[in-house]
Amino acid sequence: MNDKAVGAGSEASREMERILYEVKKVVVGQDHFLERVLVAILAQGHLLVEGVPGLAKTLTVKTLARTVRGTFRRIQFTPDLVPADLVGTRIYNQKTGEFTTSFGPVFTNLLLADEINRAPAKVQSALLEVMQEYQVTIAGESHRVPEPFLVMATQNPIETEGTYPLPEAQVDRFMMKVLVGYPSEEEEFVIVNRVTGTGAAVAAVASTEELLALQRRCRTGYVDPSLVQYAVRLVTATRKPERFGVPKVAQYLTYGASPRATIHLVEGARALAFLRGRSYVLPEDLTDIAPDVLRHRLVLSYEALSDALTPDQLILRIMKHLPAPERPLETHVRVGANA
C-alpha cells in the first residue's frame, strides 16, 4: 500500500479521534450517531436525525462545536416561524435613514434545526437554499455562510399533530438520515451520574481552519471504479428492482433514490474510510453507510405501508441480491491513488 496514502488517512483519523474523545467526555453511548456526524462533517454533507426527545442530539452538536472552536446555533422550528427568523432581514435605522442587514442564526458553523417538520413550506425553502448553495438572499443580496457549515435537523417520530411533511427535494438534500435509539441500562446509568454530577470540561482540540483542511484531504481519498459502479447499481436497483433480480420489491416502491444518493454514497464511504485510518475505500465502507444514505430517499407505496415494511428492510433485500465487489488489489489501489 502507498505509505503516503496510508499516512494521510491515519493522520486524519487521529485528528478526528481527538475530537471524538472530547465529545465522549459529555455524550454517553450513541457511537453510531457520533460516527455519522463526523462522516457528515468530513464529507461536507447535512444530517437528518430521527429520535425521541432527550437523546443528546442537541448536546452532541453543541459539544462538537466547542471542540473545533466553531459557532453553534439552535433553531426551534414552530408553525409561526417565518424565513426572516432563519436567514435574517433588513432593518431601517431612523437616525441615519439607512437600512442595515441583521443576519439570522443560519450564519454559523453548526446549525441544529430542531423539529424541522414543524415549520411551514416558506421556512423550509429558505433552509433549502442555504443547505444547497451555502448562501442566503436578503433583500436581493446574497451572503455566504461561514465555513465549514453543517445542518443537523431533527424529527420527532412520536408527535404528528401540527407538523408539515418535508418536501422530497429538501429531504434529498440531506446526505444521511440517522435513527437514534434509547441508550442501554448501563449507558443510562452513566448518563444520570454525569448529568447530576459536575460537568466535564471539554477542550478545543482543533480549529475550523484545520477542519476545512481535513475536508479537502478527505476529497483526495481513492475510490476504486468497481466500488463506484457498485454504488450506481445499488441506487439504480431502488428505481428498477426487477432489472436486478428483486421484482418483489418493485410493488413496495413508488420512487427510488436520485443520482444525488449515489454521490453521497461515494462521498460518505470515503469519509468513513478516513475515520477508519485509510485514504482509500473498501466495500465494507459502502455497505455500512448505504442504509443511512438511502432510507430517507425511498418513497414507499401503499402496499409497503399495509405490510408494515420499512425502507431499511427493502434496502437490505436489495443489498442481498447485489453483493459488494471483492476488495480491490493493493497494487490496483496504489496505482489509482498515485494517479
JSON list of N, CA, C and O in Angstrom, two decimals, residues 59-100:
[
{"chain": "A", "resi": 59, "resn": "LEU", "atom": "N", "xyz": [-27.01, 18.27, 22.53]},
{"chain": "A", "resi": 59, "resn": "LEU", "atom": "CA", "xyz": [-25.75, 18.26, 23.30]},
{"chain": "A", "resi": 59, "resn": "LEU", "atom": "C", "xyz": [-24.58, 17.83, 22.43]},
{"chain": "A", "resi": 59, "resn": "LEU", "atom": "O", "xyz": [-23.48, 18.37, 22.53]},
{"chain": "A", "resi": 60, "resn": "THR", "atom": "N", "xyz": [-24.81, 16.86, 21.55]},
{"chain": "A", "resi": 60, "resn": "THR", "atom": "CA", "xyz": [-23.74, 16.36, 20.68]},
{"chain": "A", "resi": 60, "resn": "THR", "atom": "C", "xyz": [-23.22, 17.45, 19.77]},
{"chain": "A", "resi": 60, "resn": "THR", "atom": "O", "xyz": [-22.00, 17.69, 19.67]},
{"chain": "A", "resi": 61, "resn": "VAL", "atom": "N", "xyz": [-24.12, 18.15, 19.08]},
{"chain": "A", "resi": 61, "resn": "VAL", "atom": "CA", "xyz": [-23.70, 19.18, 18.14]},
{"chain": "A", "resi": 61, "resn": "VAL", "atom": "C", "xyz": [-23.07, 20.36, 18.87]},
{"chain": "A", "resi": 61, "resn": "VAL", "atom": "O", "xyz": [-22.07, 20.92, 18.42]},
{"chain": "A", "resi": 62, "resn": "LYS", "atom": "N", "xyz": [-23.63, 20.74, 20.00]},
{"chain": "A", "resi": 62, "resn": "LYS", "atom": "CA", "xyz": [-23.08, 21.86, 20.78]},
{"chain": "A", "resi": 62, "resn": "LYS", "atom": "C", "xyz": [-21.67, 21.55, 21.27]},
{"chain": "A", "resi": 62, "resn": "LYS", "atom": "O", "xyz": [-20.76, 22.38, 21.19]},
{"chain": "A", "resi": 63, "resn": "THR", "atom": "N", "xyz": [-21.47, 20.33, 21.77]},
{"chain": "A", "resi": 63, "resn": "THR", "atom": "CA", "xyz": [-20.15, 19.92, 22.25]},
{"chain": "A", "resi": 63, "resn": "THR", "atom": "C", "xyz": [-19.15, 19.85, 21.10]},
{"chain": "A", "resi": 63, "resn": "THR", "atom": "O", "xyz": [-17.99, 20.26, 21.24]},
{"chain": "A", "resi": 64, "resn": "LEU", "atom": "N", "xyz": [-19.60, 19.35, 19.97]},
{"chain": "A", "resi": 64, "resn": "LEU", "atom": "CA", "xyz": [-18.73, 19.25, 18.80]},
{"chain": "A", "resi": 64, "resn": "LEU", "atom": "C", "xyz": [-18.25, 20.63, 18.36]},
{"chain": "A", "resi": 64, "resn": "LEU", "atom": "O", "xyz": [-17.08, 20.81, 18.01]},
{"chain": "A", "resi": 65, "resn": "ALA", "atom": "N", "xyz": [-19.14, 21.61, 18.40]},
{"chain": "A", "resi": 65, "resn": "ALA", "atom": "CA", "xyz": [-18.77, 22.98, 18.02]},
{"chain": "A", "resi": 65, "resn": "ALA", "atom": "C", "xyz": [-17.68, 23.52, 18.94]},
{"chain": "A", "resi": 65, "resn": "ALA", "atom": "O", "xyz": [-16.76, 24.22, 18.50]},
{"chain": "A", "resi": 66, "resn": "ARG", "atom": "N", "xyz": [-17.78, 23.17, 20.22]},
{"chain": "A", "resi": 66, "resn": "ARG", "atom": "CA", "xyz": [-16.77, 23.65, 21.17]},
{"chain": "A", "resi": 66, "resn": "ARG", "atom": "C", "xyz": [-15.41, 23.02, 20.91]},
{"chain": "A", "resi": 66, "resn": "ARG", "atom": "O", "xyz": [-14.37, 23.65, 21.09]},
{"chain": "A", "resi": 67, "resn": "THR", "atom": "N", "xyz": [-15.39, 21.75, 20.49]},
{"chain": "A", "resi": 67, "resn": "THR", "atom": "CA", "xyz": [-14.12, 21.06, 20.28]},
{"chain": "A", "resi": 67, "resn": "THR", "atom": "C", "xyz": [-13.37, 21.59, 19.06]},
{"chain": "A", "resi": 67, "resn": "THR", "atom": "O", "xyz": [-12.15, 21.45, 18.97]},
{"chain": "A", "resi": 68, "resn": "VAL", "atom": "N", "xyz": [-14.09, 22.17, 18.09]},
{"chain": "A", "resi": 68, "resn": "VAL", "atom": "CA", "xyz": [-13.43, 22.68, 16.88]},
{"chain": "A", "resi": 68, "resn": "VAL", "atom": "C", "xyz": [-13.44, 24.21, 16.83]},
{"chain": "A", "resi": 68, "resn": "VAL", "atom": "O", "xyz": [-13.22, 24.81, 15.79]},
{"chain": "A", "resi": 69, "resn": "ARG", "atom": "N", "xyz": [-13.72, 24.84, 17.99]},
{"chain": "A", "resi": 69, "resn": "ARG", "atom": "CA", "xyz": [-13.75, 26.30, 18.09]},
{"chain": "A", "resi": 69, "resn": "ARG", "atom": "C", "xyz": [-14.71, 26.92, 17.06]},
{"chain": "A", "resi": 69, "resn": "ARG", "atom": "O", "xyz": [-14.45, 27.99, 16.51]},
{"chain": "A", "resi": 70, "resn": "GLY", "atom": "N", "xyz": [-15.79, 26.21, 16.79]},
{"chain": "A", "resi": 70, "resn": "GLY", "atom": "CA", "xyz": [-16.78, 26.70, 15.83]},
{"chain": "A", "resi": 70, "resn": "GLY", "atom": "C", "xyz": [-17.96, 27.33, 16.54]},
{"chain": "A", "resi": 70, "resn": "GLY", "atom": "O", "xyz": [-18.12, 27.23, 17.75]},
{"chain": "A", "resi": 71, "resn": "THR", "atom": "N", "xyz": [-18.81, 28.00, 15.77]},
{"chain": "A", "resi": 71, "resn": "THR", "atom": "CA", "xyz": [-20.01, 28.60, 16.34]},
{"chain": "A", "resi": 71, "resn": "THR", "atom": "C", "xyz": [-21.19, 27.64, 16.21]},
{"chain": "A", "resi": 71, "resn": "THR", "atom": "O", "xyz": [-21.24, 26.83, 15.27]},
{"chain": "A", "resi": 72, "resn": "PHE", "atom": "N", "xyz": [-22.10, 27.73, 17.14]},
{"chain": "A", "resi": 72, "resn": "PHE", "atom": "CA", "xyz": [-23.24, 26.84, 17.19]},
{"chain": "A", "resi": 72, "resn": "PHE", "atom": "C", "xyz": [-24.52, 27.64, 17.39]},
{"chain": "A", "resi": 72, "resn": "PHE", "atom": "O", "xyz": [-24.55, 28.58, 18.18]},
{"chain": "A", "resi": 73, "resn": "ARG", "atom": "N", "xyz": [-25.55, 27.28, 16.63]},
{"chain": "A", "resi": 73, "resn": "ARG", "atom": "CA", "xyz": [-26.86, 27.91, 16.81]},
{"chain": "A", "resi": 73, "resn": "ARG", "atom": "C", "xyz": [-27.93, 26.83, 16.77]},
{"chain": "A", "resi": 73, "resn": "ARG", "atom": "O", "xyz": [-27.80, 25.85, 16.02]},
{"chain": "A", "resi": 74, "resn": "ARG", "atom": "N", "xyz": [-28.96, 27.04, 17.55]},
{"chain": "A", "resi": 74, "resn": "ARG", "atom": "CA", "xyz": [-30.09, 26.11, 17.58]},
{"chain": "A", "resi": 74, "resn": "ARG", "atom": "C", "xyz": [-31.36, 26.88, 17.26]},
{"chain": "A", "resi": 74, "resn": "ARG", "atom": "O", "xyz": [-31.60, 27.94, 17.83]},
{"chain": "A", "resi": 75, "resn": "ILE", "atom": "N", "xyz": [-32.16, 26.35, 16.34]},
{"chain": "A", "resi": 75, "resn": "ILE", "atom": "CA", "xyz": [-33.43, 26.95, 15.99]},
{"chain": "A", "resi": 75, "resn": "ILE", "atom": "C", "xyz": [-34.54, 25.96, 16.31]},
{"chain": "A", "resi": 75, "resn": "ILE", "atom": "O", "xyz": [-34.52, 24.83, 15.82]},
{"chain": "A", "resi": 76, "resn": "GLN", "atom": "N", "xyz": [-35.47, 26.40, 17.14]},
{"chain": "A", "resi": 76, "resn": "GLN", "atom": "CA", "xyz": [-36.64, 25.57, 17.42]},
{"chain": "A", "resi": 76, "resn": "GLN", "atom": "C", "xyz": [-37.71, 25.89, 16.38]},
{"chain": "A", "resi": 76, "resn": "GLN", "atom": "O", "xyz": [-38.26, 26.97, 16.37]},
{"chain": "A", "resi": 77, "resn": "PHE", "atom": "N", "xyz": [-37.96, 24.97, 15.49]},
{"chain": "A", "resi": 77, "resn": "PHE", "atom": "CA", "xyz": [-38.92, 25.21, 14.41]},
{"chain": "A", "resi": 77, "resn": "PHE", "atom": "C", "xyz": [-40.35, 25.11, 14.96]},
{"chain": "A", "resi": 77, "resn": "PHE", "atom": "O", "xyz": [-40.69, 24.14, 15.65]},
{"chain": "A", "resi": 78, "resn": "THR", "atom": "N", "xyz": [-41.15, 26.10, 14.64]},
{"chain": "A", "resi": 78, "resn": "THR", "atom": "CA", "xyz": [-42.55, 26.16, 15.07]},
{"chain": "A", "resi": 78, "resn": "THR", "atom": "C", "xyz": [-43.40, 26.59, 13.88]},
{"chain": "A", "resi": 78, "resn": "THR", "atom": "O", "xyz": [-42.88, 27.17, 12.91]},
{"chain": "A", "resi": 79, "resn": "PRO", "atom": "N", "xyz": [-44.70, 26.34, 13.93]},
{"chain": "A", "resi": 79, "resn": "PRO", "atom": "CA", "xyz": [-45.57, 26.70, 12.79]},
{"chain": "A", "resi": 79, "resn": "PRO", "atom": "C", "xyz": [-45.61, 28.19, 12.47]},
{"chain": "A", "resi": 79, "resn": "PRO", "atom": "O", "xyz": [-45.92, 28.57, 11.34]},
{"chain": "A", "resi": 80, "resn": "ASP", "atom": "N", "xyz": [-45.31, 29.06, 13.45]},
{"chain": "A", "resi": 80, "resn": "ASP", "atom": "CA", "xyz": [-45.38, 30.51, 13.20]},
{"chain": "A", "resi": 80, "resn": "ASP", "atom": "C", "xyz": [-44.04, 31.11, 12.79]},
{"chain": "A", "resi": 80, "resn": "ASP", "atom": "O", "xyz": [-43.89, 32.32, 12.69]},
{"chain": "A", "resi": 81, "resn": "LEU", "atom": "N", "xyz": [-43.04, 30.26, 12.53]},
{"chain": "A", "resi": 81, "resn": "LEU", "atom": "CA", "xyz": [-41.73, 30.74, 12.11]},
{"chain": "A", "resi": 81, "resn": "LEU", "atom": "C", "xyz": [-41.81, 31.31, 10.69]},
{"chain": "A", "resi": 81, "resn": "LEU", "atom": "O", "xyz": [-42.55, 30.80, 9.85]},
{"chain": "A", "resi": 82, "resn": "VAL", "atom": "N", "xyz": [-41.08, 32.39, 10.43]},
{"chain": "A", "resi": 82, "resn": "VAL", "atom": "CA", "xyz": [-41.03, 32.99, 9.10]},
{"chain": "A", "resi": 82, "resn": "VAL", "atom": "C", "xyz": [-39.59, 32.95, 8.60]},
{"chain": "A", "resi": 82, "resn": "VAL", "atom": "O", "xyz": [-38.65, 32.84, 9.40]},
{"chain": "A", "resi": 83, "resn": "PRO", "atom": "N", "xyz": [-39.36, 33.03, 7.27]},
{"chain": "A", "resi": 83, "resn": "PRO", "atom": "CA", "xyz": [-37.99, 32.94, 6.75]},
{"chain": "A", "resi": 83, "resn": "PRO", "atom": "C", "xyz": [-37.01, 33.94, 7.36]},
{"chain": "A", "resi": 83, "resn": "PRO", "atom": "O", "xyz": [-35.84, 33.63, 7.55]},
{"chain": "A", "resi": 84, "resn": "ALA", "atom": "N", "xyz": [-37.50, 35.15, 7.69]},
{"chain": "A", "resi": 84, "resn": "ALA", "atom": "CA", "xyz": [-36.62, 36.17, 8.27]},
{"chain": "A", "resi": 84, "resn": "ALA", "atom": "C", "xyz": [-36.06, 35.72, 9.62]},
{"chain": "A", "resi": 84, "resn": "ALA", "atom": "O", "xyz": [-34.94, 36.10, 9.99]},
{"chain": "A", "resi": 85, "resn": "ASP", "atom": "N", "xyz": [-36.81, 34.91, 10.36]},
{"chain": "A", "resi": 85, "resn": "ASP", "atom": "CA", "xyz": [-36.31, 34.38, 11.64]},
{"chain": "A", "resi": 85, "resn": "ASP", "atom": "C", "xyz": [-35.13, 33.45, 11.44]},
{"chain": "A", "resi": 85, "resn": "ASP", "atom": "O", "xyz": [-34.34, 33.23, 12.36]},
{"chain": "A", "resi": 86, "resn": "LEU", "atom": "N", "xyz": [-35.01, 32.93, 10.25]},
{"chain": "A", "resi": 86, "resn": "LEU", "atom": "CA", "xyz": [-33.97, 31.95, 9.93]},
{"chain": "A", "resi": 86, "resn": "LEU", "atom": "C", "xyz": [-32.75, 32.62, 9.30]},
{"chain": "A", "resi": 86, "resn": "LEU", "atom": "O", "xyz": [-31.62, 32.42, 9.74]},
{"chain": "A", "resi": 87, "resn": "VAL", "atom": "N", "xyz": [-32.97, 33.40, 8.25]},
{"chain": "A", "resi": 87, "resn": "VAL", "atom": "CA", "xyz": [-31.85, 33.94, 7.46]},
{"chain": "A", "resi": 87, "resn": "VAL", "atom": "C", "xyz": [-31.49, 35.36, 7.84]},
{"chain": "A", "resi": 87, "resn": "VAL", "atom": "O", "xyz": [-30.37, 35.81, 7.59]},
{"chain": "A", "resi": 88, "resn": "GLY", "atom": "N", "xyz": [-32.43, 36.10, 8.44]},
{"chain": "A", "resi": 88, "resn": "GLY", "atom": "CA", "xyz": [-32.17, 37.49, 8.77]},
{"chain": "A", "resi": 88, "resn": "GLY", "atom": "C", "xyz": [-33.04, 38.44, 7.96]},
{"chain": "A", "resi": 88, "resn": "GLY", "atom": "O", "xyz": [-33.84, 38.01, 7.13]},
{"chain": "A", "resi": 89, "resn": "THR", "atom": "N", "xyz": [-32.86, 39.73, 8.17]},
{"chain": "A", "resi": 89, "resn": "THR", "atom": "CA", "xyz": [-33.71, 40.71, 7.48]},
{"chain": "A", "resi": 89, "resn": "THR", "atom": "C", "xyz": [-33.00, 42.05, 7.41]},
{"chain": "A", "resi": 89, "resn": "THR", "atom": "O", "xyz": [-31.91, 42.22, 7.97]},
{"chain": "A", "resi": 90, "resn": "ARG", "atom": "N", "xyz": [-33.63, 42.99, 6.71]},
{"chain": "A", "resi": 90, "resn": "ARG", "atom": "CA", "xyz": [-33.11, 44.36, 6.62]},
{"chain": "A", "resi": 90, "resn": "ARG", "atom": "C", "xyz": [-33.84, 45.22, 7.65]},
{"chain": "A", "resi": 90, "resn": "ARG", "atom": "O", "xyz": [-35.07, 45.17, 7.76]},
{"chain": "A", "resi": 91, "resn": "ILE", "atom": "N", "xyz": [-33.10, 46.02, 8.41]},
{"chain": "A", "resi": 91, "resn": "ILE", "atom": "CA", "xyz": [-33.67, 46.87, 9.45]},
{"chain": "A", "resi": 91, "resn": "ILE", "atom": "C", "xyz": [-33.40, 48.33, 9.10]},
{"chain": "A", "resi": 91, "resn": "ILE", "atom": "O", "xyz": [-32.28, 48.71, 8.75]},
{"chain": "A", "resi": 92, "resn": "TYR", "atom": "N", "xyz": [-34.45, 49.14, 9.21]},
{"chain": "A", "resi": 92, "resn": "TYR", "atom": "CA", "xyz": [-34.33, 50.57, 8.90]},
{"chain": "A", "resi": 92, "resn": "TYR", "atom": "C", "xyz": [-33.92, 51.34, 10.15]},
{"chain": "A", "resi": 92, "resn": "TYR", "atom": "O", "xyz": [-34.54, 51.22, 11.20]},
{"chain": "A", "resi": 93, "resn": "ASN", "atom": "N", "xyz": [-32.86, 52.13, 10.03]},
{"chain": "A", "resi": 93, "resn": "ASN", "atom": "CA", "xyz": [-32.37, 52.96, 11.13]},
{"chain": "A", "resi": 93, "resn": "ASN", "atom": "C", "xyz": [-32.90, 54.37, 10.94]},
{"chain": "A", "resi": 93, "resn": "ASN", "atom": "O", "xyz": [-32.52, 55.07, 9.99]},
{"chain": "A", "resi": 94, "resn": "GLN", "atom": "N", "xyz": [-33.79, 54.80, 11.83]},
{"chain": "A", "resi": 94, "resn": "GLN", "atom": "CA", "xyz": [-34.41, 56.12, 11.68]},
{"chain": "A", "resi": 94, "resn": "GLN", "atom": "C", "xyz": [-33.41, 57.26, 11.83]},
{"chain": "A", "resi": 94, "resn": "GLN", "atom": "O", "xyz": [-33.54, 58.30, 11.20]},
{"chain": "A", "resi": 95, "resn": "LYS", "atom": "N", "xyz": [-32.40, 57.06, 12.67]},
{"chain": "A", "resi": 95, "resn": "LYS", "atom": "CA", "xyz": [-31.42, 58.13, 12.89]},
{"chain": "A", "resi": 95, "resn": "LYS", "atom": "C", "xyz": [-30.58, 58.40, 11.65]},
{"chain": "A", "resi": 95, "resn": "LYS", "atom": "O", "xyz": [-30.33, 59.55, 11.28]},
{"chain": "A", "resi": 96, "resn": "THR", "atom": "N", "xyz": [-30.12, 57.34, 11.02]},
{"chain": "A", "resi": 96, "resn": "THR", "atom": "CA", "xyz": [-29.24, 57.50, 9.85]},
{"chain": "A", "resi": 96, "resn": "THR", "atom": "C", "xyz": [-30.02, 57.51, 8.54]},
{"chain": "A", "resi": 96, "resn": "THR", "atom": "O", "xyz": [-29.50, 57.94, 7.51]},
{"chain": "A", "resi": 97, "resn": "GLY", "atom": "N", "xyz": [-31.26, 57.01, 8.59]},
{"chain": "A", "resi": 97, "resn": "GLY", "atom": "CA", "xyz": [-32.05, 56.92, 7.36]},
{"chain": "A", "resi": 97, "resn": "GLY", "atom": "C", "xyz": [-31.56, 55.84, 6.41]},
{"chain": "A", "resi": 97, "resn": "GLY", "atom": "O", "xyz": [-31.84, 55.88, 5.21]},
{"chain": "A", "resi": 98, "resn": "GLU", "atom": "N", "xyz": [-30.82, 54.85, 6.95]},
{"chain": "A", "resi": 98, "resn": "GLU", "atom": "CA", "xyz": [-30.27, 53.78, 6.11]},
{"chain": "A", "resi": 98, "resn": "GLU", "atom": "C", "xyz": [-30.75, 52.41, 6.62]},
{"chain": "A", "resi": 98, "resn": "GLU", "atom": "O", "xyz": [-31.15, 52.26, 7.77]},
{"chain": "A", "resi": 99, "resn": "PHE", "atom": "N", "xyz": [-30.69, 51.44, 5.70]},
{"chain": "A", "resi": 99, "resn": "PHE", "atom": "CA", "xyz": [-31.02, 50.06, 6.05]},
{"chain": "A", "resi": 99, "resn": "PHE", "atom": "C", "xyz": [-29.73, 49.30, 6.41]},
{"chain": "A", "resi": 99, "resn": "PHE", "atom": "O", "xyz": [-28.70, 49.47, 5.74]},
{"chain": "A", "resi": 100, "resn": "THR", "atom": "N", "xyz": [-29.81, 48.50, 7.44]},
{"chain": "A", "resi": 100, "resn": "THR", "atom": "CA", "xyz": [-28.70, 47.61, 7.79]},
{"chain": "A", "resi": 100, "resn": "THR", "atom": "C", "xyz": [-29.20, 46.16, 7.77]},
{"chain": "A", "resi": 100, "resn": "THR", "atom": "O", "xyz": [-30.39, 45.91, 7.99]}
]
